[in-house]
Amino acid sequence: MVCCTKASFCLVVFAAVLLVSSFGAEDPELKECKHKCRAQQRYGEKQREACVSRCEEYSRQKQEREHGGEGGGGGRGSYGEDDQSSWINRDIPTTERLQKCLQDCETRHGTDQDRCRSRCRREYESERGTYEGDERQGEMEEEGQEKQQRYEENPYVFEDHHFVTGPQSQHGRIRILQKFTDRSKKLFRGIENYRLAIYEADPLTFLVPNHWDAEALVFVVKGKGTVSLVTKDRRESFNIKEGDILRIKAGTTAYLINRDQNERLVLAKLMQPVSTPGNFEAFYGAGGENPESFYRVFSNEILEAAFNVRRDRIEKLFGQQKQGAILKVSKEQIQGMSHHEEGGIWPFGGGESKGTYNIYQEHPTHANQYGQLYEVDYSRFRSLQDLDVAITLANITRGAMTALYYNSRATKICVVKDGAGYYEMACPHMMSQSHESHQRKQPEGSRRESGGTPSYQKISSRLKRGTVVVVPAGHPFVAVAANDQNLQLICFLVHANDNEKHTLAGKRNVINRLEREAKELAFGVPEREVDQVFRSQEEEFFFKGPRQQHWGFSDM
Ligand code: CU
């Protein structure tokens, strides 16, 4: 039943994608659709045929719609990716379809693009209604609505279905988180020009050389690889391992191998587009049909002249590769590409400018039995300075928690590297959007006018491997590890230069630094009573967790 829903949704979005594509005389959509079916490496012959016939059926229905007006049901046609076992399990594909649909709109201009985008959203909304209904069958409709509302109320958490799948093959894939401002324009304008991507590849694989129109900061979540970077006049190769941080400048041609025989390679990348705010693209030159090489779009006479060879040779060269962007390779090929020194630069030797920095290289900035915090900012790794980004890794011991704290100017984009737990955050933004029934009764004299004195909503969510959480600057936040496993959070801090962490509980908390008068005036009680609360915690950053964990937060 669920799969019927998924399928029909694929159809609707697929229909939308095709509808908004350019209308040619000989239905180029159909041609392209069929082509994509045949290019799906993971499909067997039967699946390819089924895919092709879905294209044809879709095309037929489209023609009917064109002659019979809009509003027809979705046609049968989908070449959406099947799920692969992965670092992160996929569950709800709807947002992904939406993102794909929206991405396709990017090629259009002006009002055409607006129309395209609003069509994507309409289709998505209507399909999501179906999905919600299906998934919660047997539940009261009211409950469903409330759930939906809670979902809308926590735009800070991103799950697997908020990712779009980029280039992929049966050996790996690149997943890109939706644009933050597509989730909420108001809340995420400050990080609009940052995107998060996750690369996952099987053992002994090769990512075909490509470049992007974005600055990239790479964190090695797990595995061992070798990254090669080709700039204007040299090639550098770095062996990378878990915990390594690597900066790749925009436009650098990069390729990557997973040189381990058993372990998957997982990278988290923060991208900062340099051309179109919030959007970036990959450009594959070395390639063929899949990945499609950009050389192929140039006219034959241009290519003949540019390469100074005959057309048939060019066609042969760019017609061969059909295996996708991530390829399986032999141990010998791996050796040929990874025989340089660990972390060094090749062929120019180690020298001053180390290309990578390992987050475990220095002692943690906070460490006790309840957890460790590793922090890397530009003072340790110079390449971070102009990006204005820092990276932290928190390893919270099972059952323990972080201090309540906030960042003075950085907004954190965190990915759960491993483990499970939950977080809570105070947010003044969400309160204004929620219902009056959520507002607590205020003591006399404290006015709550809209746009006046702030009031806060508790934002919380379960955290599991792969969950992404955004914590804006100034927002008090705490993370708690589950009782049975450590919680590891990798965070990219955007606007990190001169950022400070301010703890709100623990040995060095902000309140302890106030004078007696300020404490007494602010709390309306004698200083002694303030200190009883704020001076009882001996630890500084990681604490023993709540003895009985309450899991009553909304389960998004
Ligand atoms: Cu907020």
Coordinates of C-alpha atoms and ligand atoms in Angstrom, one line a residue:
M1 CA 0.0 0.0 0.0
V2 CA 2.8 2.4 0.9
C3 CA 4.6 1.5 -2.2
C4 CA 1.5 2.3 -4.3
T5 CA 1.5 5.7 -2.7
K6 CA 5.1 6.2 -3.3
A7 CA 4.8 5.1 -6.9
S8 CA 1.8 7.3 -7.6
F9 CA 3.6 10.2 -6.0
C10 CA 6.6 9.6 -8.2
L11 CA 4.3 9.7 -11.1
V12 CA 2.8 13.0 -10.1
V13 CA 6.1 14.7 -9.7
F14 CA 7.5 13.0 -12.6
A15 CA 4.6 14.3 -14.6
A16 CA 5.2 17.8 -13.2
V17 CA 8.9 17.6 -14.2
L18 CA 8.1 16.6 -17.7
L19 CA 5.2 19.0 -18.1
V20 CA 7.4 21.9 -17.2
S21 CA 10.2 20.7 -19.5
S22 CA 10.4 22.3 -22.9
F23 CA 7.8 21.2 -25.4
G24 CA 9.4 20.1 -28.5
A25 CA 7.8 18.9 -31.8
E26 CA 9.0 15.3 -31.4
D27 CA 8.5 15.0 -27.7
P28 CA 12.1 15.2 -26.5
E29 CA 10.8 14.4 -23.0
L30 CA 9.9 10.9 -24.1
K31 CA 13.2 10.5 -25.7
E32 CA 15.1 11.7 -22.7
C33 CA 12.9 9.6 -20.4
K34 CA 13.7 6.4 -22.3
H35 CA 17.3 7.4 -22.5
K36 CA 17.4 7.7 -18.7
C37 CA 15.8 4.3 -18.3
R38 CA 18.5 2.7 -20.4
A39 CA 21.2 4.6 -18.5
Q40 CA 20.1 3.2 -15.2
Q41 CA 23.0 0.8 -14.4
R42 CA 21.2 -0.8 -11.5
Y43 CA 18.3 -1.8 -13.6
G44 CA 18.0 -5.2 -15.0
E45 CA 16.7 -5.7 -18.5
K46 CA 13.1 -6.2 -17.2
Q47 CA 13.3 -3.1 -15.1
R48 CA 14.6 -1.1 -18.1
E49 CA 11.7 -2.3 -20.2
A50 CA 9.2 -1.4 -17.5
C51 CA 10.8 2.0 -17.2
V52 CA 10.5 2.6 -20.9
S53 CA 6.9 1.6 -21.1
R54 CA 6.2 3.9 -18.2
C55 CA 7.7 6.7 -20.2
E56 CA 5.6 5.8 -23.2
E57 CA 2.4 5.6 -21.1
Y58 CA 3.3 8.9 -19.5
S59 CA 3.8 10.5 -22.9
R60 CA 0.4 9.2 -24.0
Q61 CA -1.3 10.7 -21.0
K62 CA 0.5 13.9 -21.4
Q63 CA -0.8 14.3 -24.9
E64 CA -4.3 13.6 -23.6
R65 CA -3.9 16.3 -21.0
E66 CA -2.6 18.8 -23.5
H67 CA -5.6 18.3 -25.6
G68 CA -8.1 17.8 -22.8
G69 CA -6.9 20.6 -20.5
E70 CA -5.1 20.3 -17.1
G71 CA -6.2 18.4 -14.1
G72 CA -5.7 14.9 -15.4
G73 CA -4.4 12.3 -13.0
G74 CA -0.7 11.5 -12.9
G75 CA 0.6 9.4 -15.6
R76 CA 2.6 6.2 -15.0
G77 CA 6.2 7.1 -15.3
S78 CA 9.0 7.2 -12.8
Y79 CA 12.6 6.7 -13.0
G80 CA 13.2 7.8 -9.4
E81 CA 16.0 6.1 -7.7
D82 CA 15.4 3.0 -5.7
D83 CA 16.7 3.0 -2.2
Q84 CA 20.2 1.7 -1.5
S85 CA 21.4 0.4 1.8
S86 CA 23.3 3.4 3.1
W87 CA 24.8 5.2 5.9
I88 CA 21.4 6.9 6.4
N89 CA 18.2 5.1 5.8
R90 CA 15.7 6.7 3.5
D91 CA 12.1 6.6 4.5
I92 CA 9.9 9.3 2.9
P93 CA 10.9 10.3 -0.6
T94 CA 8.4 13.1 -1.0
T95 CA 10.7 16.1 -0.3
E96 CA 13.4 14.6 -2.4
R97 CA 10.9 14.5 -5.3
L98 CA 10.0 18.1 -4.6
Q99 CA 13.6 19.1 -4.6
K100 CA 14.3 17.3 -7.8
C101 CA 11.3 19.0 -9.4
L102 CA 12.5 22.4 -8.0
Q103 CA 16.0 21.8 -9.3
D104 CA 14.6 21.1 -12.7
C105 CA 12.9 24.5 -12.6
E106 CA 16.3 26.2 -12.1
T107 CA 17.0 25.9 -15.8
R108 CA 14.0 28.0 -16.6
H109 CA 13.8 31.8 -16.3
G110 CA 11.6 34.5 -15.0
T111 CA 7.9 33.8 -14.6
D112 CA 8.3 30.5 -16.3
Q113 CA 10.5 29.5 -13.4
D114 CA 8.0 30.8 -10.9
R115 CA 5.2 28.9 -12.5
C116 CA 7.4 25.8 -12.6
R117 CA 8.2 26.1 -8.9
S118 CA 4.7 26.7 -7.8
R119 CA 3.6 23.7 -9.7
C120 CA 6.2 21.5 -8.0
R121 CA 4.9 22.7 -4.6
R122 CA 1.3 22.2 -5.5
E123 CA 2.0 18.6 -6.5
Y124 CA 4.0 18.1 -3.4
E125 CA 1.4 19.4 -1.0
S126 CA -1.3 17.4 -2.5
E127 CA 0.8 14.2 -2.4
R128 CA 2.0 14.8 1.1
G129 CA -1.7 14.9 2.2
T130 CA -2.0 11.4 0.8
Y131 CA 1.1 10.3 2.4
E132 CA 0.2 11.5 5.8
G133 CA -3.2 9.9 5.6
D134 CA -1.7 6.6 4.5
E135 CA 1.0 6.4 7.0
R136 CA -1.1 7.2 9.9
Q137 CA -4.0 4.9 9.0
G138 CA -6.2 4.2 12.0
E139 CA -5.1 7.3 13.7
M140 CA -7.6 10.1 14.4
E141 CA -7.4 12.7 11.7
E142 CA -7.0 15.3 14.4
E143 CA -3.9 13.6 15.7
G144 CA -2.6 13.6 12.2
Q145 CA -3.1 17.3 11.9
E146 CA -1.5 18.0 15.2
K147 CA 1.5 15.9 14.1
Q148 CA 1.7 17.8 10.9
Q149 CA 1.6 21.0 12.8
R150 CA 4.4 19.9 15.1
Y151 CA 6.4 18.9 12.0
E152 CA 5.9 22.4 10.6
E153 CA 6.9 23.8 14.0
N154 CA 10.4 22.3 13.9
P155 CA 12.1 23.5 10.8
Y156 CA 15.5 23.1 12.4
V157 CA 15.6 19.3 12.0
F158 CA 16.4 17.6 8.7
E159 CA 15.9 13.9 8.1
D160 CA 16.9 11.7 5.3
H161 CA 14.0 12.7 3.1
H162 CA 15.2 16.3 3.1
F163 CA 18.1 15.3 1.0
V164 CA 18.2 15.2 -2.8
T165 CA 20.3 12.4 -4.4
G166 CA 22.9 13.8 -6.7
P167 CA 25.3 11.8 -8.9
Q168 CA 25.2 8.1 -7.9
S169 CA 25.9 4.6 -9.1
Q170 CA 25.5 1.2 -7.5
H171 CA 28.8 1.9 -5.7
G172 CA 28.0 5.1 -4.0
R173 CA 26.2 8.4 -4.1
I174 CA 26.2 12.1 -3.2
R175 CA 23.3 13.4 -1.3
I176 CA 22.6 17.1 -1.0
L177 CA 20.5 18.7 1.8
Q178 CA 17.7 20.9 0.5
K179 CA 18.3 24.6 0.6
F180 CA 17.8 25.9 4.1
T181 CA 15.8 28.8 2.8
D182 CA 13.4 26.4 1.0
R183 CA 12.6 25.2 4.5
S184 CA 12.2 28.6 6.0
K185 CA 13.1 31.9 4.3
K186 CA 12.8 33.8 7.5
L187 CA 14.8 31.6 9.8
F188 CA 17.6 30.6 7.5
R189 CA 18.4 33.7 5.5
G190 CA 21.7 34.0 7.4
I191 CA 22.9 30.6 6.1
E192 CA 21.2 30.8 2.8
N193 CA 24.5 30.4 0.9
Y194 CA 25.6 27.2 2.6
R195 CA 24.6 23.7 1.5
L196 CA 25.4 20.4 3.2
A197 CA 26.3 17.4 1.2
I198 CA 27.0 13.8 2.2
Y199 CA 29.2 11.5 0.1
E200 CA 29.1 7.8 0.6
A201 CA 31.1 5.2 -1.4
D202 CA 31.8 1.5 -1.2
P203 CA 35.3 0.1 -0.6
L204 CA 37.7 0.3 -3.5
T205 CA 35.8 3.0 -5.5
F206 CA 36.7 6.0 -7.6
L207 CA 34.8 9.3 -7.9
V208 CA 35.3 10.6 -11.4
P209 CA 37.1 14.0 -11.6
N210 CA 34.8 17.0 -11.5
H211 CA 34.7 20.6 -10.3
W212 CA 32.0 22.7 -8.7
D213 CA 31.1 26.3 -8.5
A214 CA 31.3 26.3 -4.7
E215 CA 33.9 26.5 -2.0
A216 CA 33.9 23.2 -0.1
L217 CA 34.9 22.1 3.4
V218 CA 35.2 18.4 3.8
F219 CA 35.0 16.4 7.0
V220 CA 35.9 12.7 6.8
V221 CA 33.1 11.0 8.8
K222 CA 34.5 7.6 8.4
G223 CA 36.8 5.5 6.2
K224 CA 40.1 6.1 4.4
G225 CA 40.5 7.7 1.0
T226 CA 42.8 9.7 -1.2
V227 CA 41.7 13.1 -2.6
S228 CA 43.5 14.5 -5.6
L229 CA 43.1 18.2 -6.4
V230 CA 44.1 19.6 -9.8
T231 CA 44.5 23.4 -9.9
K232 CA 45.9 25.6 -12.6
D233 CA 49.4 24.3 -12.5
R234 CA 49.7 21.4 -10.2
R235 CA 48.1 18.3 -8.8
E236 CA 48.1 17.6 -5.1
S237 CA 47.0 14.3 -3.4
F238 CA 46.1 13.8 0.2
N239 CA 45.5 10.6 2.0
I240 CA 42.5 11.2 4.2
K241 CA 41.2 9.4 7.3
E242 CA 38.4 9.7 9.8
G243 CA 38.5 13.2 11.5
D244 CA 40.4 14.9 8.7
I245 CA 39.3 18.3 7.5
L246 CA 40.1 19.4 4.0
R247 CA 39.4 22.6 2.1
I248 CA 38.7 22.4 -1.6
K249 CA 38.6 25.7 -3.4
A250 CA 35.9 26.5 -5.8
G251 CA 36.6 25.3 -9.4
T252 CA 39.3 22.8 -8.3
T253 CA 39.1 19.6 -10.3
A254 CA 38.8 16.9 -7.6
Y255 CA 38.7 13.2 -7.6
L256 CA 38.6 10.7 -4.8
I257 CA 39.2 7.1 -4.1
N258 CA 38.1 4.9 -1.2
R259 CA 41.3 3.0 -0.8
D260 CA 40.0 0.7 2.0
Q261 CA 39.1 -2.8 1.1
N262 CA 36.3 -3.2 3.7
E263 CA 35.1 0.1 5.0
R264 CA 32.8 2.6 3.4
L265 CA 34.0 6.1 2.9
V266 CA 31.6 8.8 4.2
L267 CA 32.3 12.5 3.9
A268 CA 30.3 15.5 5.1
K269 CA 30.8 18.6 3.0
L270 CA 29.8 22.1 3.6
M271 CA 29.5 23.9 0.3
Q272 CA 29.5 27.7 -0.2
P273 CA 28.3 28.5 -3.7
V274 CA 30.2 31.2 -5.5
S275 CA 27.9 31.9 -8.4
T276 CA 24.3 31.5 -7.6
P277 CA 23.5 32.0 -3.9
G278 CA 22.5 28.7 -2.4
N279 CA 22.9 26.7 -5.5
F280 CA 25.9 24.9 -6.9
E281 CA 26.5 22.4 -9.7
A282 CA 29.1 19.8 -10.4
F283 CA 30.9 19.8 -13.8
Y284 CA 32.2 16.6 -15.2
G285 CA 34.7 16.9 -18.0
A286 CA 36.3 13.4 -17.9
G287 CA 33.3 11.2 -18.6
G288 CA 31.0 10.1 -21.3
E289 CA 27.3 9.4 -21.2
N290 CA 27.1 8.8 -17.5
P291 CA 28.4 10.9 -15.9
E292 CA 27.6 13.1 -18.8
S293 CA 30.7 15.0 -19.9
F294 CA 30.1 18.7 -20.5
Y295 CA 32.4 18.4 -23.6
R296 CA 29.6 16.6 -25.3
V297 CA 27.4 19.7 -25.6
F298 CA 29.9 21.6 -27.7
S299 CA 29.4 21.4 -31.5
N300 CA 31.5 18.9 -33.4
E301 CA 33.3 21.6 -35.3
I302 CA 34.3 23.3 -32.1
L303 CA 35.6 20.1 -30.6
E304 CA 37.4 19.1 -33.8
A305 CA 39.1 22.5 -33.8
A306 CA 39.8 22.6 -30.1
F307 CA 41.3 19.1 -29.9
N308 CA 42.7 19.2 -33.4
V309 CA 41.5 15.6 -34.0
R310 CA 38.8 14.1 -36.1
R311 CA 35.2 13.9 -35.0
D312 CA 35.0 10.1 -34.8
R313 CA 37.8 9.9 -32.3
I314 CA 36.1 12.5 -30.2
E315 CA 32.7 10.7 -30.4
K316 CA 34.4 7.5 -29.4
L317 CA 36.1 9.0 -26.4
F318 CA 33.1 10.7 -25.0
G319 CA 30.7 7.8 -25.8
Q320 CA 32.4 5.2 -23.7
Q321 CA 31.7 5.9 -20.0
K322 CA 28.3 4.7 -18.9
Q323 CA 29.1 3.4 -15.4
G324 CA 28.2 6.5 -13.5
A325 CA 30.3 8.9 -11.4
I326 CA 31.4 6.4 -8.8
L327 CA 33.3 3.4 -10.1
K328 CA 34.6 0.2 -8.7
V329 CA 38.4 -0.1 -9.1
S330 CA 41.1 -2.7 -8.6
K331 CA 43.6 -2.8 -5.8
E332 CA 46.3 -2.1 -8.4
Q333 CA 44.6 1.0 -9.6
I334 CA 44.1 2.2 -6.0
Q335 CA 47.8 1.7 -5.4
G336 CA 48.7 3.8 -8.4
M337 CA 46.7 6.6 -7.0
S338 CA 47.5 6.5 -3.3
H339 CA 51.2 5.8 -2.8
H340 CA 52.0 9.2 -1.3
E341 CA 52.7 10.2 2.3
E342 CA 50.0 10.4 4.8
G343 CA 48.5 13.9 4.8
G344 CA 51.4 15.2 2.7
I345 CA 51.4 17.0 -0.5
W346 CA 52.6 15.2 -3.6
P347 CA 54.7 15.6 -5.6
F348 CA 56.0 18.6 -3.7
G349 CA 56.6 17.0 -0.3
G350 CA 55.1 17.9 3.1
G351 CA 56.4 21.4 3.7
E352 CA 54.6 24.2 5.5
S353 CA 51.2 24.1 3.9
K354 CA 49.5 21.0 5.1
G355 CA 46.4 20.4 3.2
T356 CA 44.5 18.6 5.8
Y357 CA 43.9 19.0 9.6
N358 CA 42.8 16.2 11.8
I359 CA 40.2 17.1 14.4
Y360 CA 41.7 14.6 16.9
Q361 CA 45.2 16.1 16.4
E362 CA 45.0 18.4 19.5
H363 CA 43.6 17.7 22.9
P364 CA 39.8 18.3 23.2
T365 CA 38.9 21.7 24.5
H366 CA 36.6 20.1 27.0
A367 CA 36.9 16.6 28.3
N368 CA 35.6 14.6 31.3
Q369 CA 33.9 11.3 31.9
Y370 CA 30.7 12.7 30.3
G371 CA 32.2 13.7 27.0
Q372 CA 34.8 15.4 24.8
L373 CA 34.6 18.4 22.6
Y374 CA 37.1 18.9 19.8
E375 CA 37.1 22.2 18.1
V376 CA 39.0 23.4 15.0
D377 CA 38.9 27.0 14.0
Y378 CA 41.1 29.1 11.8
S379 CA 43.7 29.5 14.5
R380 CA 44.4 25.8 14.1
F381 CA 43.6 25.4 10.4
R382 CA 44.3 28.5 8.4
S383 CA 42.1 27.5 5.5
L384 CA 39.1 28.1 7.6
Q385 CA 39.6 31.8 8.0
D386 CA 38.2 33.2 4.8
L387 CA 35.3 30.8 4.9
D388 CA 34.5 32.1 8.4
V389 CA 33.7 28.5 9.4
A390 CA 34.8 26.2 12.2
I391 CA 34.2 22.6 12.9
T392 CA 33.5 20.9 16.2
L393 CA 33.0 17.3 17.2
A394 CA 31.2 16.5 20.4
N395 CA 31.3 12.9 21.7
I396 CA 28.7 12.7 24.5
T397 CA 29.0 9.7 26.7
R398 CA 26.0 7.4 26.9
G399 CA 23.4 8.9 29.3
A400 CA 25.3 12.2 29.6
M401 CA 24.6 15.7 28.2
T402 CA 26.3 18.9 27.1
A403 CA 26.0 22.1 29.1
L404 CA 23.1 24.4 28.2
Y405 CA 24.9 26.9 26.0
Y406 CA 24.7 29.2 23.0
N407 CA 27.0 30.5 20.3
S408 CA 27.6 34.2 20.3
R409 CA 27.6 34.6 16.5
A410 CA 27.9 31.3 14.9
T411 CA 25.0 29.2 13.5
K412 CA 25.7 25.5 13.8
I413 CA 24.8 23.0 11.2
C414 CA 25.2 19.7 12.9
V415 CA 25.1 16.1 11.6
V416 CA 24.8 13.1 13.9
K417 CA 27.9 11.1 13.1
D418 CA 27.0 8.2 15.3
G419 CA 24.8 7.1 18.2
A420 CA 21.4 8.5 19.3
G421 CA 19.9 10.9 21.7
Y422 CA 17.8 14.1 21.6
Y423 CA 18.2 17.8 21.9
E424 CA 16.3 20.7 23.2
M425 CA 16.5 24.4 22.2
A426 CA 14.8 27.6 23.2
C427 CA 13.5 29.6 20.2
P428 CA 11.7 32.9 20.3
H429 CA 10.9 32.7 16.6
M430 CA 8.5 29.8 16.7
M431 CA 6.3 31.2 19.5
S432 CA 4.9 33.9 17.3
Q433 CA 3.7 31.3 14.8
S434 CA 2.2 28.9 17.3
H435 CA -1.3 28.9 18.7
E436 CA -2.3 30.9 21.8
S437 CA -3.0 27.7 23.6
H438 CA 0.7 27.0 23.7
Q439 CA 1.4 30.2 25.5
R440 CA 1.9 29.8 29.2
K441 CA 0.2 32.1 31.7
Q442 CA 2.5 35.0 32.5
P443 CA 3.0 36.5 35.9
E444 CA 1.2 39.8 36.4
G445 CA 3.0 42.8 34.9
S446 CA 4.9 40.9 32.3
R447 CA 3.4 42.0 29.0
R448 CA 3.3 39.7 26.0
E449 CA 2.6 41.8 23.0
S450 CA 3.3 40.5 19.6
G451 CA 6.6 41.8 18.6
G452 CA 7.3 42.9 22.1
T453 CA 8.8 40.9 25.0
P454 CA 9.9 37.6 23.6
S455 CA 8.6 34.3 24.7
Y456 CA 10.1 31.0 23.8
Q457 CA 9.1 27.6 22.5
K458 CA 10.9 24.4 23.3
I459 CA 12.2 22.9 20.1
S460 CA 13.2 19.3 20.4
S461 CA 13.8 16.3 18.4
R462 CA 15.2 12.8 18.6
L463 CA 18.6 12.5 17.1
K464 CA 19.9 9.5 15.2
R465 CA 22.7 8.8 12.8
G466 CA 22.3 11.1 9.9
T467 CA 19.9 13.6 11.5
V468 CA 20.8 17.2 10.7
V469 CA 20.1 20.0 13.2
V470 CA 20.5 23.7 12.7
V471 CA 21.1 25.8 15.9
P472 CA 21.0 29.5 15.2
A473 CA 23.3 32.0 17.0
G474 CA 22.1 33.1 20.4
H475 CA 19.8 30.1 20.8
P476 CA 20.3 28.2 24.1
F477 CA 20.7 24.5 23.3
V478 CA 21.5 21.2 24.9
A479 CA 22.1 17.7 23.5
V480 CA 21.6 14.5 25.5
A481 CA 23.0 11.1 24.6
A482 CA 20.8 8.0 24.8
N483 CA 21.3 5.7 27.8
D484 CA 22.8 2.9 25.7
Q485 CA 25.0 4.7 23.2
N486 CA 27.3 7.7 22.9
L487 CA 26.1 10.6 20.8
Q488 CA 28.6 12.0 18.3
L489 CA 27.7 15.4 16.7
I490 CA 29.8 17.0 13.9
C491 CA 29.0 20.6 13.6
F492 CA 29.9 23.2 11.0
L493 CA 29.9 26.6 12.6
V494 CA 29.0 29.3 10.1
H495 CA 30.1 32.9 11.0
A496 CA 32.6 31.3 13.3
N497 CA 35.4 33.9 13.4
D498 CA 35.3 35.6 16.9
N499 CA 32.5 33.3 17.9
E500 CA 32.3 32.4 21.6
K501 CA 30.5 29.6 23.4
H502 CA 28.5 30.9 26.4
T503 CA 27.5 28.3 28.9
L504 CA 24.2 28.8 30.8
A505 CA 24.8 26.1 33.4
G506 CA 28.0 24.6 34.8
K507 CA 31.1 26.0 36.5
R508 CA 31.7 29.0 34.2
N509 CA 28.1 29.9 33.4
V510 CA 27.2 33.4 32.4
I511 CA 24.9 34.0 35.4
N512 CA 27.7 33.4 37.9
R513 CA 29.6 36.4 36.5
L514 CA 26.8 38.9 37.4
E515 CA 27.2 41.1 40.5
R516 CA 25.0 40.4 43.5
E517 CA 22.8 43.4 42.7
A518 CA 22.3 42.3 39.1
K519 CA 21.4 38.7 40.1
E520 CA 19.0 39.9 42.8
L521 CA 17.3 42.4 40.6
A522 CA 17.0 40.0 37.6
F523 CA 15.7 37.0 39.6
G524 CA 13.9 38.9 42.3
V525 CA 15.4 36.7 45.0
P526 CA 18.4 37.0 47.3
E527 CA 21.8 36.1 45.7
R528 CA 22.1 33.0 47.9
E529 CA 19.1 31.5 46.2
V530 CA 20.4 32.2 42.8
D531 CA 23.8 30.7 43.7
Q532 CA 22.2 27.6 45.1
V533 CA 21.0 26.9 41.6
F534 CA 23.8 28.3 39.4
R535 CA 26.8 27.2 41.6
S536 CA 25.8 23.6 42.2
Q537 CA 27.1 22.0 39.0
E538 CA 30.8 21.3 39.4
E539 CA 31.5 20.3 35.8
E540 CA 32.1 22.8 33.0
F541 CA 30.8 21.5 29.7
F542 CA 29.7 17.9 29.8
F543 CA 27.4 16.7 32.6
K544 CA 25.7 13.7 34.0
G545 CA 22.4 13.4 32.0
P546 CA 18.9 13.6 33.3
R547 CA 18.4 10.5 35.5
Q548 CA 15.1 9.6 33.9
Q549 CA 15.1 10.7 30.4
H550 CA 11.8 12.0 29.1
W551 CA 11.1 10.9 25.6
G552 CA 7.9 12.8 25.4
F553 CA 9.1 15.2 22.7
S554 CA 7.4 15.2 19.3
D555 CA 8.8 12.2 17.4
M556 CA 9.7 13.7 14.1
Ligands
CU1 CU 14.5 30.8 16.8

